[in-house]
XYZ file of C-alpha atoms in Angstrom:
657
model
C -4.540 44.473 -19.039
C -1.205 46.269 -19.224
C 0.958 43.421 -20.605
C 4.102 45.562 -20.768
C 3.869 46.275 -17.034
C 3.259 42.584 -16.231
C 6.253 41.647 -18.360
C 8.525 44.042 -16.532
C 7.422 42.675 -13.149
C 7.964 39.071 -14.329
C 11.447 40.005 -15.567
C 12.418 41.530 -12.221
C 11.167 38.456 -10.311
C 13.069 36.110 -12.622
C 16.272 38.111 -12.212
C 16.027 38.016 -8.415
C 15.423 34.239 -8.522
C 18.530 33.649 -10.638
C 20.699 35.820 -8.380
C 19.486 33.930 -5.314
C 20.180 30.524 -6.868
C 23.671 31.578 -7.960
C 24.646 33.134 -4.620
C 23.339 30.476 -2.246
C 26.063 27.818 -2.758
C 28.679 30.242 -1.395
C 27.040 31.035 1.940
C 29.687 29.363 4.103
C 31.861 30.367 7.034
C 35.585 29.924 7.227
C 37.405 28.856 10.378
C 40.546 26.818 10.653
C 39.720 26.265 14.295
C 35.918 25.796 14.160
C 32.958 24.198 12.378
C 32.028 25.046 8.792
C 28.484 26.254 8.147
C 26.068 24.676 5.678
C 26.660 25.047 1.958
C 29.639 24.476 -0.260
C 32.893 25.816 1.159
C 35.567 27.470 -0.951
C 39.079 28.723 -0.319
C 39.443 32.447 0.206
C 42.248 34.344 -1.526
C 45.125 35.071 0.872
C 45.132 38.413 2.661
C 47.889 40.749 1.552
C 49.639 41.957 4.707
C 48.081 43.199 7.962
C 44.589 44.609 7.468
C 43.741 45.857 10.935
C 41.109 48.276 9.729
C 39.628 45.999 7.095
C 35.880 45.287 7.250
C 35.317 42.006 5.395
C 31.820 40.639 5.087
C 33.128 37.087 5.066
C 35.237 35.713 7.875
C 38.875 34.984 7.002
C 40.011 31.372 7.411
C 41.727 32.074 10.757
C 39.121 33.910 12.796
C 38.353 30.881 14.985
C 34.631 31.396 14.358
C 31.793 28.993 13.633
C 29.264 30.175 11.059
C 29.232 33.448 9.117
C 30.372 36.330 11.355
C 28.121 39.371 11.528
C 28.982 42.198 9.177
C 30.665 45.016 11.077
C 29.267 48.485 10.434
C 31.060 50.429 7.763
C 33.919 52.681 8.745
C 33.731 56.445 8.790
C 35.566 58.318 6.101
C 38.503 60.294 7.522
C 38.012 64.032 7.758
C 40.546 66.010 5.774
C 42.467 68.619 7.753
C 41.194 72.136 7.291
C 43.360 75.081 6.353
C 43.611 77.758 9.038
C 44.020 81.405 7.978
C 47.203 83.047 9.160
C 48.975 79.763 9.822
C 51.876 80.495 7.455
C 50.997 77.467 5.349
C 49.015 78.067 2.152
C 46.462 75.360 1.517
C 46.411 72.060 3.379
C 49.947 70.827 4.052
C 51.032 67.244 3.501
C 50.624 64.956 6.482
C 53.962 64.350 8.210
C 53.319 61.714 10.901
C 55.921 61.831 13.639
C 57.311 58.765 15.391
C 54.859 57.518 18.011
C 57.093 58.550 20.862
C 56.941 62.209 19.827
C 53.157 62.580 19.654
C 51.931 65.219 22.109
C 48.332 66.422 21.719
C 48.108 70.196 21.555
C 45.356 72.750 21.918
C 44.071 74.254 18.687
C 45.291 77.729 17.725
C 44.643 79.898 14.679
C 48.403 80.491 14.466
C 49.486 76.854 14.387
C 51.042 77.354 10.972
C 49.462 74.132 9.747
C 45.689 73.896 10.057
C 45.191 70.461 11.653
C 42.778 70.588 14.572
C 44.007 68.619 17.582
C 41.766 67.132 20.288
C 41.478 69.131 23.475
C 42.505 67.450 26.688
C 39.556 66.647 28.950
C 39.736 67.261 32.694
C 39.435 64.316 35.024
C 36.575 64.858 37.478
C 37.468 64.230 41.108
C 35.675 61.452 42.932
C 32.992 62.221 45.529
C 33.709 61.325 49.157
C 31.968 58.288 50.614
C 33.282 58.481 54.174
C 32.125 60.702 57.004
C 34.106 63.849 57.613
C 36.010 64.005 60.913
C 36.544 67.030 63.159
C 33.803 69.068 61.481
C 31.463 70.000 64.316
C 28.171 71.060 62.696
C 29.600 71.491 59.205
C 27.840 70.105 56.172
C 29.333 66.964 54.648
C 28.725 68.176 51.108
C 31.860 68.277 48.983
C 32.652 71.786 47.739
C 32.226 72.311 44.017
C 35.359 71.482 42.017
C 34.338 73.396 38.902
C 37.249 75.295 37.497
C 39.800 73.185 39.347
C 42.873 72.308 37.333
C 42.722 68.786 35.895
C 45.355 66.153 36.437
C 48.158 66.326 33.907
C 47.056 64.033 31.096
C 47.813 63.256 27.469
C 45.576 61.269 25.108
C 46.518 59.354 21.972
C 45.344 56.462 19.822
C 46.437 52.971 20.824
C 46.932 50.863 18.838
C 47.924 53.325 16.124
C 49.787 53.512 12.846
C 53.409 52.582 13.512
C 52.671 50.260 16.429
C 53.790 46.633 16.145
C 51.216 43.844 15.881
C 52.314 40.309 16.761
C 49.111 38.352 16.139
C 49.330 34.698 15.105
C 46.298 34.871 12.804
C 46.400 38.575 12.118
C 44.006 40.420 12.302
C 42.067 37.932 14.431
C 42.931 37.777 18.151
C 42.255 34.415 19.795
C 45.649 32.969 20.743
C 47.746 33.328 23.882
C 50.552 35.819 23.245
C 48.773 37.846 20.551
C 49.801 41.409 21.257
C 50.349 44.949 20.038
C 53.263 47.130 21.195
C 53.740 50.868 20.990
C 55.980 53.564 22.416
C 54.914 57.052 23.476
C 56.781 60.035 24.915
C 53.903 62.287 25.993
C 55.780 64.800 28.139
C 54.897 63.275 31.533
C 57.737 62.575 33.952
C 55.732 59.725 35.440
C 52.265 58.229 35.153
C 50.089 56.582 37.790
C 46.670 56.336 36.170
C 45.111 55.767 32.748
C 41.784 55.555 31.003
C 41.317 53.370 27.949
C 38.405 53.452 25.518
C 38.965 50.308 23.464
C 37.038 49.790 20.231
C 36.440 46.284 18.844
C 35.707 46.148 15.125
C 34.691 42.500 14.655
C 33.603 40.396 17.621
C 32.639 36.872 16.507
C 33.005 35.327 19.956
C 30.193 32.946 20.880
C 29.177 30.653 23.723
C 31.900 30.570 26.337
C 34.393 32.290 24.049
C 36.233 35.210 25.622
C 39.524 37.078 25.228
C 41.540 37.945 28.364
C 43.943 40.877 27.975
C 46.745 42.388 30.057
C 47.748 46.044 29.643
C 51.330 46.854 30.660
C 53.532 49.964 30.729
C 57.312 49.647 30.757
C 56.944 45.948 31.479
C 54.653 46.480 34.491
C 51.109 45.072 34.227
C 48.779 47.913 35.227
C 45.457 46.199 34.562
C 43.644 43.291 32.964
C 40.174 42.779 31.538
C 38.023 40.399 29.484
C 36.130 40.829 26.210
C 32.936 38.779 25.975
C 30.680 37.865 23.014
C 28.815 40.849 21.589
C 31.010 43.567 23.107
C 32.059 46.249 20.611
C 33.799 48.605 23.044
C 35.319 48.664 26.510
C 35.847 51.680 28.810
C 38.483 51.080 31.471
C 40.284 53.006 34.231
C 43.383 51.739 36.027
C 45.374 53.328 38.861
C 48.805 52.024 39.856
C 52.051 53.044 41.584
C 53.986 55.689 39.669
C 55.871 54.495 36.579
C 58.740 56.711 35.482
C 59.091 58.172 31.995
C 59.576 60.184 29.982
C 59.151 57.299 27.500
C 56.483 54.625 27.916
C 56.405 51.210 26.218
C 52.777 50.110 26.075
C 51.700 46.529 25.429
C 48.256 44.954 25.103
C 48.594 41.163 25.284
C 46.165 38.256 25.188
C 46.637 35.766 28.042
C 44.273 32.956 26.974
C 43.483 30.906 23.875
C 39.828 30.947 22.820
C 38.231 27.483 22.691
C 37.888 25.781 19.269
C 35.079 27.277 17.212
C 34.269 29.969 19.799
C 35.461 32.890 17.705
C 37.834 35.827 17.873
C 38.000 39.631 17.885
C 39.673 42.330 15.811
C 41.273 45.482 17.248
C 41.548 48.143 14.533
C 44.202 50.859 14.449
C 43.604 54.552 15.146
C 40.174 54.114 16.767
C 40.846 53.417 20.463
C 41.873 56.232 22.816
C 44.300 55.810 25.725
C 44.864 58.651 28.207
C 47.921 58.647 30.471
C 47.557 60.622 33.696
C 50.623 61.485 35.686
C 52.826 63.929 37.560
C 50.392 63.565 40.480
C 51.070 63.591 44.211
C 49.770 62.079 46.400
C 48.952 59.178 44.106
C 47.872 55.571 44.158
C 50.660 53.573 45.776
C 51.928 56.434 47.938
C 51.938 56.096 51.722
C 49.313 58.053 53.705
C 49.751 58.223 57.481
C 46.670 60.015 58.840
C 44.951 60.381 62.178
C 41.616 59.954 60.360
C 41.732 57.821 57.237
C 41.329 57.679 54.343
C 42.345 61.177 53.207
C 41.562 63.802 55.869
C 44.391 66.137 56.898
C 43.999 68.079 60.177
C 46.313 66.559 62.797
C 50.001 67.305 63.392
C 52.081 64.568 61.775
C 49.492 63.658 59.118
C 51.520 63.051 55.986
C 51.761 61.701 52.469
C 55.007 60.127 51.246
C 55.946 58.918 47.786
C 58.982 58.217 45.619
C 59.442 59.426 42.052
C 62.110 58.760 39.412
C 61.236 61.387 36.792
C 64.350 60.963 34.643
C 65.848 64.222 35.968
C 69.327 63.925 37.445
C 68.914 66.919 39.730
C 66.240 69.439 40.646
C 66.379 72.957 42.031
C 62.718 73.897 41.937
C 59.170 72.559 41.825
C 55.588 73.643 41.198
C 52.873 71.983 43.316
C 49.256 72.415 42.192
C 47.163 71.067 45.034
C 43.435 70.231 44.663
C 41.556 70.385 47.957
C 38.223 69.357 49.443
C 37.991 72.096 52.046
C 35.827 71.788 55.207
C 37.689 74.320 57.344
C 35.964 77.166 59.162
C 37.688 80.176 60.692
C 40.110 80.216 62.359
C 40.895 76.677 61.193
C 43.902 76.232 58.940
C 46.339 73.473 57.954
C 50.094 74.181 57.775
C 52.293 71.959 55.599
C 56.011 71.348 55.191
C 57.222 69.883 51.899
C 60.546 68.041 51.854
C 62.460 66.347 49.058
C 65.052 63.729 50.008
C 64.827 64.903 53.655
C 65.539 68.529 52.651
C 62.879 71.102 53.513
C 62.098 72.959 50.283
C 59.054 74.998 51.354
C 56.053 75.554 53.602
C 52.497 76.673 52.893
C 49.106 77.068 54.585
C 45.600 76.076 53.478
C 42.880 78.464 54.696
C 39.074 78.119 54.826
C 37.483 78.276 51.385
C 40.591 77.365 49.399
C 39.837 74.504 46.994
C 43.126 74.771 45.124
C 46.614 75.946 45.971
C 49.567 76.508 43.645
C 52.984 76.960 45.234
C 56.402 77.328 43.613
C 59.645 76.695 45.475
C 63.276 77.190 44.468
C 66.083 75.637 46.488
C 69.722 74.494 46.280
C 70.220 71.602 43.935
C 68.977 68.186 45.113
C 70.470 65.194 43.366
C 68.412 62.296 42.043
C 67.624 60.212 40.213
C 65.192 59.076 42.966
C 63.226 61.739 44.843
C 61.316 61.118 48.055
C 58.411 63.568 48.436
C 57.207 64.101 52.016
C 54.246 66.416 52.713
C 53.484 66.718 56.435
C 51.014 68.700 58.559
C 52.795 70.811 61.210
C 49.790 71.955 63.271
C 46.583 70.491 64.708
C 43.358 72.199 63.659
C 41.279 73.525 66.579
C 38.427 71.183 67.618
C 35.360 71.585 65.448
C 37.142 73.841 62.939
C 37.269 71.260 60.205
C 39.765 69.501 58.004
C 40.784 69.223 54.379
C 40.598 66.307 51.985
C 43.292 65.623 49.386
C 42.139 63.002 46.926
C 44.653 60.656 45.360
C 45.660 61.263 41.738
C 44.225 64.787 41.599
C 47.090 67.166 42.502
C 50.163 67.609 40.312
C 53.805 68.223 41.133
C 56.299 69.368 38.497
C 60.034 69.148 39.113
C 62.325 71.774 37.604
C 65.815 70.576 36.781
C 67.684 69.664 33.625
C 64.696 70.117 31.301
C 64.806 73.148 28.994
C 62.494 74.800 28.255
C 60.558 73.835 31.385
C 57.627 74.979 33.480
C 58.561 78.340 34.982
C 60.852 79.390 32.119
C 60.074 82.481 30.026
C 58.621 81.692 26.588
C 58.320 84.625 24.174
C 56.889 83.066 21.012
C 54.907 85.390 18.747
C 52.425 82.726 17.674
C 52.786 80.460 20.700
C 53.279 77.531 20.700
C 54.329 77.698 17.041
C 57.936 78.755 16.385
C 58.390 80.400 12.971
C 59.149 84.070 13.692
C 62.580 85.648 14.126
C 63.135 86.607 17.752
C 61.050 83.814 19.287
C 62.914 82.564 22.341
C 62.904 80.513 25.547
C 64.831 81.737 28.591
C 65.599 80.072 31.908
C 68.167 80.067 34.725
C 69.808 76.876 35.936
C 71.996 76.235 39.006
C 73.659 72.873 38.340
C 76.212 73.244 41.149
C 79.131 73.878 38.770
C 81.703 76.605 39.446
C 82.244 76.932 35.716
C 81.184 75.232 32.488
C 82.936 74.771 29.171
C 80.607 72.475 27.243
C 76.916 71.780 26.837
C 74.803 69.013 25.342
C 71.253 69.861 24.279
C 68.756 67.106 23.447
C 65.891 68.923 21.745
C 62.590 67.131 21.158
C 60.028 68.595 18.755
C 56.440 67.473 19.208
C 55.205 68.764 15.838
C 57.164 69.726 12.732
C 55.160 70.976 9.741
C 58.037 72.663 7.950
C 57.930 72.061 4.236
C 59.767 73.074 1.088
C 62.369 75.709 1.958
C 61.093 75.952 5.521
C 63.769 75.753 8.210
C 64.509 77.299 11.592
C 67.938 78.532 12.627
C 68.500 78.423 16.386
C 71.111 80.096 18.580
C 71.990 78.820 22.055
C 73.584 81.181 24.550
C 74.701 80.929 28.184
C 75.014 84.065 30.319
C 74.729 86.142 27.163
C 77.563 84.313 25.394
C 76.662 82.525 22.164
C 77.914 78.953 22.488
C 76.472 77.395 19.310
C 73.979 77.409 16.455
C 71.991 74.673 14.680
C 69.169 74.286 12.153
C 65.913 72.328 12.241
C 64.762 71.065 8.839
C 61.467 69.566 7.574
C 60.757 66.179 9.150
C 63.152 66.633 12.084
C 61.633 65.436 15.373
C 64.764 65.605 17.544
C 68.184 67.263 17.596
C 71.213 66.305 19.690
C 73.902 68.970 19.661
C 77.095 69.430 21.695
C 79.095 72.660 21.890
C 82.493 73.428 23.458
C 83.560 76.936 24.455
C 85.877 78.893 26.794
C 84.985 78.679 30.472
C 81.820 80.461 31.574
C 81.680 81.128 35.310
C 78.693 80.216 37.479
C 77.138 79.200 39.721
C 74.048 80.594 37.942
C 73.636 80.040 34.212
C 71.077 81.911 32.117
C 70.199 79.771 29.093
C 68.530 81.210 26.014
C 67.288 79.441 22.890
C 66.524 81.992 20.173
C 65.172 81.745 16.629
C 67.276 83.727 14.156
C 65.112 83.624 11.031
C 61.480 83.962 9.989
C 60.202 80.950 8.079
C 59.130 81.740 4.508
C 55.365 82.317 4.070
C 53.493 79.024 3.914
C 56.555 76.946 4.838
C 55.390 75.894 8.307
C 56.622 75.871 11.899
C 57.628 73.638 14.833
C 56.335 73.130 18.374
C 58.746 72.733 21.313
C 56.800 71.536 24.373
C 57.830 72.159 27.958
C 59.562 69.617 30.209
C 60.678 67.214 27.458
C 63.986 68.494 26.057
C 67.049 68.294 28.313
C 70.188 70.388 28.650
C 73.405 69.206 30.299
C 76.179 71.565 31.375
C 79.669 70.206 31.955
C 82.491 71.682 34.013
C 84.698 70.634 36.911
C 82.271 68.215 38.624
C 82.198 64.427 38.255
C 79.826 62.676 38.204
C 77.669 65.540 36.953
C 74.403 66.246 35.250
C 74.510 64.431 31.914
C 76.994 61.756 32.967
C 75.938 58.101 33.028
C 75.432 56.287 36.322
C 75.280 52.489 35.807
C 74.533 51.177 39.281
C 72.782 47.847 39.836
C 70.599 49.039 42.717
C 70.620 52.738 41.858
C 71.489 54.931 43.717
C 73.223 52.498 46.101
C 76.767 51.400 45.210
C 77.708 47.950 46.560
C 77.996 45.686 43.504
C 81.006 44.806 41.380
C 81.111 46.944 38.196
C 78.832 49.703 39.495
C 80.220 52.748 37.693
C 79.892 56.367 36.600
C 81.148 57.591 33.222
C 81.441 60.952 31.518
C 83.503 62.877 28.974
C 85.198 66.244 29.312
C 86.899 68.472 26.761
C 89.726 70.595 28.163
C 92.099 73.251 26.953
C 94.870 70.716 27.499
C 96.410 68.686 24.722
C 97.598 66.140 27.272
C 97.428 65.443 31.026
C 99.704 63.618 33.500
C 97.797 64.002 36.745
C 94.364 64.312 38.336
C 93.012 65.271 41.753
C 89.600 63.943 42.678
C 87.716 65.408 45.639
C 84.772 63.101 46.310
C 82.108 64.994 48.281
C 78.648 64.448 49.738
C 78.900 60.675 50.138
C 75.897 59.114 51.847
C 77.671 56.329 53.698
C 75.692 53.344 55.002
C 78.698 51.023 55.355
C 79.312 49.191 58.606
C 81.597 46.495 60.022
C 83.751 45.031 57.259
C 81.830 46.931 54.573
C 83.986 48.892 52.150
C 83.932 50.057 48.517
C 87.006 49.623 46.307
C 87.078 52.067 43.405
C 89.266 52.452 40.335
C 89.524 55.541 38.136
C 90.144 55.378 34.392
C 90.883 58.132 31.879
C 90.515 57.217 28.217
C 90.325 53.560 29.353
C 93.712 53.807 31.113
C 93.775 52.938 34.831
C 95.196 55.949 36.671
C 94.533 55.046 40.320
C 92.604 53.128 42.994
C 91.190 53.980 46.415
C 88.774 52.665 49.070
C 85.746 54.135 50.870
C 85.426 52.931 54.489
C 82.523 53.164 56.974
C 81.917 56.728 58.130
C 83.760 58.467 55.264
C 81.658 61.170 53.632
C 84.532 62.830 51.726
C 87.646 61.473 50.040
C 90.434 63.313 48.254
C 92.901 61.402 46.088
C 95.623 62.456 43.641
C 97.213 60.367 40.913
C 100.050 60.931 38.469
C 100.570 58.820 35.368
C 102.222 58.726 31.954
C 100.927 61.232 29.416
C 97.341 60.765 28.239
C 96.470 62.756 25.157
C 93.327 64.904 24.768
C 91.678 67.289 24.403
C 88.765 64.865 24.992
C 88.961 62.828 28.184
C 86.620 59.952 29.013
C 86.388 59.466 32.796
C 85.217 56.290 34.510
C 84.837 55.522 38.217
C 84.278 51.796 38.767
C 83.622 49.600 41.819
C 85.698 46.403 41.910
C 84.299 44.547 44.943
C 80.992 43.197 46.246
C 80.161 44.477 49.730
C 79.554 41.689 52.254
C 75.848 40.913 52.898
C 74.325 43.365 55.368
C 77.421 45.565 55.428
C 75.807 48.498 53.618
C 76.410 50.725 50.619
C 77.167 54.309 49.597
C 75.444 56.939 47.460
C 77.567 59.192 45.244
C 75.495 62.260 44.311
C 75.690 64.209 41.080
C 77.415 67.610 40.913
C 79.127 67.470 44.309
C 82.604 66.111 43.615
C 85.324 68.032 41.756
C 87.915 66.680 39.355
C 91.004 68.683 38.415
C 93.408 67.692 35.637
C 97.088 68.596 35.681
C 99.911 68.718 33.191
C 103.600 68.442 33.976
C 106.532 66.086 33.874
C 105.601 62.579 34.983
C 107.940 61.304 37.693
C 107.034 57.766 38.793
C 108.636 58.197 42.234
C 106.116 60.929 43.074
C 103.292 58.510 42.469
C 104.526 56.136 45.161
């Protein structure tokens, strides 16, 4: 007999027995709101701060569970970013997380000057029709293939993510009413009307009738709700809703119930769940469809889709409409459309047999916002039996062109697009803000990704109509810049704006990305209220409340002023009966004059003289001082229509009477 071998086996068995006897007294569960399992309980050391991505094998004392919770699978080690050749950054750069509101997923490029691979945006597949197709004669009801069709505008990001705010009573365990996580994103969408959410649950110890009810809200509007049940480790959700305006979105996930005693809880880890916002679509969920044949067949004169958008743009003078179509037309069938914005016809187009997508671009005289009614209407009736077209909700996109710069339709000459780091990179666009002349500009630049490091910096030059009006520098870590420049008058009405890089970033010192349709530019001249001014109106855009007001600042080549002429133009007047609007005008907080708008008045010219007010900066305020009687109407004062002219001279009080 091999006694040495027997001895080794006996020793192993004895060791295992001792370990088992020592460990068994500590097999207990911990729950301040539930039953304690068998065995001797002991007090766990306190957790040090929020541990949303922790993976404990023992339940903390506030997980509302009964018994030992199951061990969650181990987390995946993060993948280190890879260096990309030619990216002007030697080695792997340090991670510089931007504020949540600046995160904009980008497509990967070998010239990104950084080397971090970003996720590609996934197209949203259109739904298949379930209703019969009207006016088709002998046509097949099969939906044409949508392969290659442009996807809805969408941006994906993690939520919850690093930097978001957790308010969880027994953090990290969700089981109480009011537990929530809040985040803010600025993804570059003017509005959103749909989302998909792939929620990951790291530790679900719900049992029996235990469940967690959650509301998801955007900008304070609940867009969907759902329930997590015992055993669920993930949840895939899609919600559609009426358009919510951006460009910033406050997102909240909030629990609306308290789990019963001893029935468990869940954990929601950071940086593992993906939320995709889908927006800029028209027609969309919540829009009005008036069709001869519902739900979405267009073929009869007067068929139309109508929706309202508040994209955060004070005026627009162009748009791009990318229409996705289910097309069942046969020759000579066709569908003619008119597109109007705020009752102004901006363009017409025709859909022919075989067309499954249509991209149209229209430019037009400036239309003031901030609310825009979109009206797309059929102007012909398709011949009998020659088919129809289907326009699915939430599949076509419309992009407004206005005070954003750079924006869709502008010229972008960037050597390693979208990465700015080479001298001569520039963005160029023309704007028609309705100003006869301008003498100042405010530019609010937003940078979606800044990987400048060390000595890396970018010097920018801003010019208008070929005249340099100012320069500024972007440094490492900068995610936004707000600059204002004053200059001698530049005549309009068209203004060519150019943003140009003056230097080449040192090798390996990084770059920045400037996305389209996020940064805004405001030109100031002789109009008030104008693009960039503040309109504080209770029921915007309708003036009828006390203290409704418009404010703005102007810098003039006048050290002082003693008079002003205000020519109020383009008033939309809905006043009737005794309805009237009393207005006061202030300059540098000094009351300079008062006047009244009566029913039927669409223009008003007033002149005031007053004691000297010193400049050269002049803060202007137009303020309503009365409440219009119920049912007696309101007025709308548009941007960039009314002129204000300052005067200097000797103040003579008698002339003011």
